[in-house]
CSV table of C-alpha atoms in Angstrom, one decimal:
chain,number,residue,atom,x,y,z
A,1,ALA,CA,-4.7,-1.2,9.5
A,2,ASP,CA,-5.3,-2.2,5.9
A,3,PRO,CA,-8.6,-0.9,4.4
A,4,CYS,CA,-8.9,-4.1,2.4
A,5,LEU,CA,-9.0,-6.0,5.7
A,6,ASP,CA,-11.7,-3.8,7.4
A,7,PRO,CA,-13.2,-6.2,9.9
A,8,GLN,CA,-16.6,-4.4,10.1
A,9,VAL,CA,-18.5,-6.2,7.4
A,10,THR,CA,-22.2,-5.4,7.2
A,11,ARG,CA,-24.4,-8.4,7.5
A,12,TYR,CA,-28.2,-8.3,6.9
A,13,THR,CA,-30.9,-10.7,7.8
A,14,PRO,CA,-33.5,-11.4,5.1
A,15,THR,CA,-36.1,-9.2,6.9
A,16,ALA,CA,-33.7,-6.5,8.1
A,17,PRO,CA,-34.3,-3.1,6.4
A,18,MET,CA,-31.3,-1.9,4.4
A,19,PRO,CA,-29.6,1.3,5.8
A,20,HIS,CA,-29.7,4.1,3.2
A,21,ARG,CA,-26.6,5.6,1.7
A,22,ILE,CA,-24.8,8.2,3.8
A,23,SER,CA,-24.6,11.7,2.4
A,24,ASP,CA,-21.6,14.0,3.1
A,25,ILE,CA,-23.8,16.4,5.1
A,26,GLU,CA,-25.0,13.5,7.3
A,27,LEU,CA,-21.5,12.4,7.9
A,28,HIS,CA,-20.3,15.9,8.7
A,29,LEU,CA,-23.1,16.4,11.3
A,30,PHE,CA,-22.5,13.0,12.8
A,31,LEU,CA,-18.8,13.5,13.3
A,32,GLU,CA,-19.4,17.0,14.7
A,33,ALA,CA,-21.8,15.4,17.2
A,34,VAL,CA,-19.3,12.8,18.3
A,35,TYR,CA,-16.7,15.4,18.7
A,36,LEU,CA,-18.8,17.9,20.7
A,37,ARG,CA,-20.4,15.2,22.9
A,38,TYR,CA,-17.4,12.9,23.5
A,39,HIS,CA,-14.3,14.8,22.2
A,40,TYR,CA,-13.4,12.0,19.8
A,41,ASP,CA,-12.3,13.8,16.6
A,42,PHE,CA,-12.9,11.8,13.4
A,43,ARG,CA,-13.6,14.9,11.3
A,44,ALA,CA,-10.3,14.6,9.3
A,45,TYR,CA,-10.6,10.9,8.6
A,46,VAL,CA,-11.1,9.6,5.1
A,47,GLY,CA,-14.8,9.8,4.4
A,48,ALA,CA,-15.2,6.7,2.2
A,49,SER,CA,-13.8,4.4,4.8
A,50,LEU,CA,-15.9,6.0,7.6
A,51,LYS,CA,-19.1,5.6,5.6
A,52,ARG,CA,-18.4,1.9,5.0
A,53,ARG,CA,-17.9,1.3,8.7
A,54,LEU,CA,-20.7,3.5,9.8
A,55,ARG,CA,-23.2,1.5,7.6
A,56,ALA,CA,-22.1,-1.6,9.6
A,57,ALA,CA,-22.7,0.4,12.8
A,58,MET,CA,-26.2,1.4,11.6
A,59,THR,CA,-27.0,-2.2,11.1
A,60,ARG,CA,-25.7,-3.2,14.5
A,61,PHE,CA,-27.7,-0.5,16.3
A,62,GLU,CA,-30.8,-1.0,14.0
A,63,CYS,CA,-30.7,2.5,12.6
A,64,LEU,CA,-32.0,3.1,9.1
A,65,THR,CA,-30.2,6.5,8.8
A,66,LEU,CA,-27.1,8.0,10.2
A,67,THR,CA,-29.3,10.7,11.7
A,68,GLN,CA,-31.0,8.1,13.8
A,69,LEU,CA,-27.6,6.8,15.0
A,70,GLN,CA,-26.6,10.3,15.8
A,71,ASP,CA,-29.6,10.7,18.0
A,72,ARG,CA,-28.6,7.5,19.8
A,73,VAL,CA,-25.0,8.8,20.2
A,74,LEU,CA,-26.2,12.0,21.7
A,75,HIS,CA,-28.6,10.5,24.2
A,76,ASP,CA,-27.1,7.1,25.1
A,77,ASP,CA,-23.7,7.3,26.7
A,78,GLY,CA,-23.5,3.5,26.8
A,79,ILE,CA,-22.9,3.0,23.0
A,80,ILE,CA,-19.9,5.1,22.4
A,81,ASN,CA,-17.3,2.5,23.4
A,82,GLU,CA,-18.9,-0.1,21.1
A,83,LEU,CA,-19.2,2.5,18.3
A,84,LEU,CA,-15.5,3.2,18.5
A,85,ASN,CA,-14.9,-0.4,17.4
A,86,TYR,CA,-16.6,0.7,14.1
A,87,LEU,CA,-15.0,4.1,13.8
A,88,THR,CA,-11.5,2.7,14.4
A,89,VAL,CA,-10.1,-0.2,12.4
A,90,GLN,CA,-8.9,-3.0,14.6
A,91,VAL,CA,-6.9,-5.1,12.2
A,92,THR,CA,-3.5,-6.1,13.4
A,93,GLU,CA,-1.2,-9.1,14.2
A,94,MET,CA,2.1,-9.9,15.8
A,95,PHE,CA,5.2,-9.2,13.7
A,96,ARG,CA,2.9,-8.1,10.8
A,97,ASP,CA,5.0,-7.5,7.7
A,98,PRO,CA,8.1,-9.4,8.9
A,99,GLU,CA,10.4,-7.5,6.6
A,100,TYR,CA,9.6,-4.4,8.6
A,101,TYR,CA,11.1,-6.0,11.7
A,102,ILE,CA,14.1,-7.3,9.7
A,103,GLY,CA,14.6,-3.6,8.7
A,104,LEU,CA,14.5,-2.6,12.4
A,105,ARG,CA,17.1,-5.2,13.3
A,106,ARG,CA,19.4,-4.1,10.5
A,107,HIS,CA,19.0,-0.3,10.5
A,108,VAL,CA,17.6,0.8,13.8
A,109,MET,CA,18.7,-1.5,16.6
A,110,PRO,CA,22.4,-1.0,16.2
A,111,LEU,CA,22.0,2.8,16.8
A,112,LEU,CA,19.5,2.3,19.6
A,113,HIS,CA,22.3,0.4,21.4
A,114,THR,CA,24.2,3.7,21.7
A,115,TYR,CA,21.6,5.2,24.0
A,116,PRO,CA,21.8,4.5,27.8
A,117,SER,CA,18.0,4.5,28.0
A,118,LEU,CA,15.2,4.3,25.4
A,119,LYS,CA,11.7,5.6,24.9
A,120,LEU,CA,9.7,4.2,22.0
A,121,TRP,CA,6.2,5.0,20.9
A,122,VAL,CA,3.7,2.8,19.1
A,123,ALA,CA,1.0,5.2,18.0
A,124,GLY,CA,-2.4,3.8,17.1
A,125,CYS,CA,-1.6,0.5,18.8
A,126,SER,CA,-5.1,-1.0,18.5
A,127,SER,CA,-5.3,-4.2,20.5
A,128,GLY,CA,-1.5,-4.2,21.2
A,129,GLU,CA,0.0,-6.9,19.0
A,130,GLU,CA,2.6,-4.5,17.5
A,131,ALA,CA,3.6,-3.2,21.0
A,132,TRP,CA,4.2,-6.7,22.3
A,133,SER,CA,6.1,-7.6,19.1
A,134,LEU,CA,8.4,-4.6,19.7
A,135,ALA,CA,9.0,-5.6,23.3
A,136,ILE,CA,10.0,-9.1,22.1
A,137,LEU,CA,12.3,-7.6,19.5
A,138,LEU,CA,13.9,-5.4,22.0
A,139,ALA,CA,14.4,-8.4,24.4
A,140,GLU,CA,16.1,-10.4,21.6
A,141,GLU,CA,18.3,-7.5,20.8
A,142,GLY,CA,19.3,-7.0,24.5
A,143,LEU,CA,17.6,-3.6,24.7
A,144,LEU,CA,14.4,-4.3,26.7
A,145,GLU,CA,15.8,-3.6,30.1
A,146,ARG,CA,16.7,0.0,29.2
A,147,SER,CA,13.5,0.6,27.3
A,148,ILE,CA,10.0,2.0,27.9
A,149,ILE,CA,7.4,1.5,25.2
A,150,TYR,CA,4.5,3.8,25.1
A,151,ALA,CA,1.5,2.3,23.2
A,152,THR,CA,-1.4,4.6,22.6
A,153,ASP,CA,-4.8,4.5,21.0
A,154,ILE,CA,-8.2,6.3,21.3
A,155,ASN,CA,-10.2,3.1,21.7
A,156,THR,CA,-10.3,2.3,25.4
A,157,LEU,CA,-11.7,-1.2,24.8
A,158,ALA,CA,-8.8,-2.0,22.5
A,159,LEU,CA,-6.4,-0.6,25.1
A,160,GLU,CA,-7.8,-2.9,27.7
A,161,THR,CA,-7.1,-5.9,25.4
A,162,ALA,CA,-3.6,-4.6,24.7
A,163,GLN,CA,-2.7,-4.1,28.3
A,164,ALA,CA,-4.0,-7.6,29.3
A,165,GLY,CA,-1.7,-9.1,26.7
A,166,VAL,CA,-4.0,-12.1,26.2
A,167,TYR,CA,-4.8,-13.3,22.7
A,168,PRO,CA,-6.4,-16.4,21.2
A,169,LEU,CA,-4.1,-19.4,21.2
A,170,SER,CA,-5.4,-20.2,17.7
A,171,ARG,CA,-3.5,-17.2,16.3
A,172,MET,CA,-0.1,-18.3,17.8
A,173,ALA,CA,0.8,-20.5,14.9
A,174,GLU,CA,0.5,-17.6,12.5
A,175,TYR,CA,2.3,-15.2,14.9
A,176,THR,CA,5.1,-17.8,15.3
A,177,ARG,CA,5.6,-17.9,11.6
A,178,ASN,CA,5.7,-14.1,11.4
A,179,HIS,CA,8.2,-14.0,14.3
A,180,ARG,CA,10.5,-16.6,12.6
A,181,MET,CA,10.3,-14.7,9.3
A,182,ALA,CA,11.1,-11.4,11.2
A,183,GLY,CA,14.4,-12.9,12.3
A,184,GLY,CA,13.3,-14.2,15.6
A,185,ARG,CA,16.2,-15.5,17.7
A,186,SER,CA,14.1,-17.6,20.0
A,187,SER,CA,10.8,-19.3,20.1
A,188,LEU,CA,7.8,-17.1,20.4
A,189,SER,CA,6.4,-19.5,23.0
A,190,ASP,CA,9.2,-18.5,25.3
A,191,TYR,CA,7.3,-15.2,25.8
A,192,TYR,CA,3.8,-16.5,26.7
A,193,THR,CA,1.9,-19.0,28.8
A,194,ALA,CA,-0.9,-21.0,27.2
A,195,ALA,CA,-4.1,-21.8,29.1
A,196,TYR,CA,-7.8,-22.2,28.3
A,197,ASP,CA,-7.4,-21.5,24.5
A,198,HIS,CA,-5.5,-18.3,25.2
A,199,ALA,CA,-1.9,-17.1,25.3
A,200,LYS,CA,-0.9,-14.6,28.0
A,201,PHE,CA,2.3,-12.7,27.3
A,202,ASP,CA,4.9,-12.5,30.1
A,203,GLU,CA,5.1,-9.9,32.9
A,204,ARG,CA,8.8,-9.4,32.0
A,205,LEU,CA,7.6,-7.8,28.8
A,206,LYS,CA,4.7,-5.9,30.4
A,207,ARG,CA,7.0,-4.1,32.8
A,208,HIS,CA,8.3,-2.1,29.9
A,209,LEU,CA,5.0,-1.3,28.3
A,210,VAL,CA,2.8,1.7,29.1
A,211,PHE,CA,-0.7,1.7,27.5
A,212,SER,CA,-2.5,5.1,27.3
A,213,ASP,CA,-5.3,7.0,25.6
A,214,HIS,CA,-3.9,9.5,23.1
A,215,SER,CA,-5.4,11.1,20.0
A,216,LEU,CA,-3.2,12.1,17.0
A,217,ALA,CA,-6.1,14.4,16.0
A,218,THR,CA,-6.3,16.5,19.2
A,219,ASP,CA,-3.4,15.6,21.7
A,220,SER,CA,0.1,16.9,21.9
A,221,VAL,CA,3.6,15.3,22.3
A,222,PHE,CA,4.2,13.8,25.7
A,223,ALA,CA,7.9,12.7,25.7
A,224,GLU,CA,11.1,12.7,23.7
A,225,MET,CA,11.5,9.4,21.8
A,226,GLN,CA,14.2,7.5,20.0
A,227,PHE,CA,11.8,5.6,17.9
A,228,VAL,CA,8.2,6.0,16.8
A,229,SER,CA,6.2,3.4,15.0
A,230,CYS,CA,2.8,4.4,13.4
A,231,ARG,CA,1.9,1.7,10.9
A,232,ASN,CA,-1.3,1.5,8.9
A,233,VAL,CA,-2.9,4.4,10.7
A,234,LEU,CA,-2.2,7.4,8.4
A,235,ILE,CA,-4.0,5.8,5.5
A,236,TYR,CA,-7.3,6.6,7.3
A,237,PHE,CA,-6.4,10.3,7.7
A,238,ASN,CA,-6.8,13.1,5.2
A,239,ARG,CA,-3.8,15.1,4.2
A,240,GLY,CA,-4.2,17.7,6.9
A,241,LEU,CA,-4.4,15.2,9.7
A,242,GLN,CA,-1.5,13.2,8.2
A,243,ASP,CA,0.6,16.3,8.4
A,244,ARG,CA,-0.5,17.0,12.0
A,245,ALA,CA,0.4,13.4,13.1
A,246,LEU,CA,3.8,13.5,11.3
A,247,GLY,CA,4.5,16.9,12.9
A,248,LEU,CA,3.9,15.3,16.3
A,249,PHE,CA,6.3,12.5,15.5
A,250,HIS,CA,8.9,14.9,14.3
A,251,GLU,CA,8.5,17.0,17.4
A,252,SER,CA,8.7,13.9,19.7
A,253,LEU,CA,11.8,12.3,18.1
A,254,CYS,CA,15.3,13.3,19.2
A,255,ILE,CA,17.8,14.2,16.5
A,256,GLY,CA,18.7,10.9,14.8
A,257,GLY,CA,15.6,9.2,16.0
A,258,PHE,CA,13.7,6.8,13.8
A,259,LEU,CA,10.1,6.7,12.4
A,260,GLY,CA,8.5,3.6,11.0
A,261,LEU,CA,5.3,3.7,8.8
A,262,GLY,CA,3.1,1.1,7.2
A,263,SER,CA,3.8,-0.5,3.8
A,264,LYS,CA,1.3,1.7,2.0
A,265,GLU,CA,2.3,4.9,3.7
A,266,SER,CA,5.0,7.4,2.8
A,267,LEU,CA,6.5,10.8,3.7
A,268,GLY,CA,6.7,11.7,0.1
A,269,PHE,CA,3.9,14.3,-0.1
A,270,SER,CA,4.1,15.5,3.5
A,271,ARG,CA,5.3,18.9,4.4
A,272,HIS,CA,7.6,17.2,6.9
A,273,ALA,CA,9.4,15.1,4.2
A,274,HIS,CA,12.5,17.3,4.2
A,275,ALA,CA,12.9,16.7,7.9
A,276,PHE,CA,13.6,13.0,7.5
A,277,THR,CA,16.1,10.8,5.7
A,278,GLU,CA,14.9,7.6,4.1
A,279,ILE,CA,16.8,4.7,5.7
A,280,ALA,CA,15.0,1.7,4.4
A,281,PRO,CA,12.6,2.6,1.6
A,282,GLN,CA,11.0,-0.8,1.2
A,283,GLU,CA,10.4,-1.1,4.9
A,284,ARG,CA,9.2,2.6,5.3
A,285,ILE,CA,11.8,3.4,7.9
A,286,TYR,CA,13.0,7.0,8.2
A,287,GLN,CA,15.5,8.9,10.4
A,288,LYS,CA,15.0,12.4,11.7
A,289,ALA,CA,17.5,14.7,10.1
A,290,SER,CA,19.7,17.2,12.0
A,291,ALA,CA,18.3,20.8,12.2
């Protein structure tokens, strides 16, 4: 997700008290509390972005200080799921950055055709639009029937939306344009049913999608993959957590497997850079090198 498009915008009423600025020690104590109480680990996320989103959360929960919000978190189990909507950035769309999908068609799909079965991982899938886009791409390339797409995130509410595959019909015009610019070989409407101002994507796609809770900060590799896509997630991690995540992707990928990153992300300064070959620099597509 793009930090410039952070959806958690703080709004104040004229009489609402202004939350004070968040100090580094308050942030440290708050993130430790969330980790110890709920095992969600945001301690290696970029602090400036977290502070911005936590100020919005403080307004939502009517807390003047982060310490007050920390007290709520420790003593009210009911707020953690909503709080995750502030701690994680839920900005995504179908076929976002169409040139990325053009790159997948040109550089990745031909080699994926050589495998009898495929496992693909969308890490940090948010509300699922990228996972459903990948399923449509695989269907158009004749690969879906041999594929399983694992879509993971730490936000359980976002995963529920992702698994349902139901999105506002008002967004389909934009998604249709993206799909066409991404080299779509059919109409996007072939893959969903419209009703009651919503679009529900088809079961024939859903049969190949597995949505699951997984943390890049604390969890391990769970399968060998031919392709991993983790786009606009690493920008919210510090260098140490970026290296941890990239290490998971490297461990998970088979030799010759592919990794896709977001347009503002790179392997350039990672300790894993030597383990990948740049296949499509502009589209941020890499291939795992042989040992």
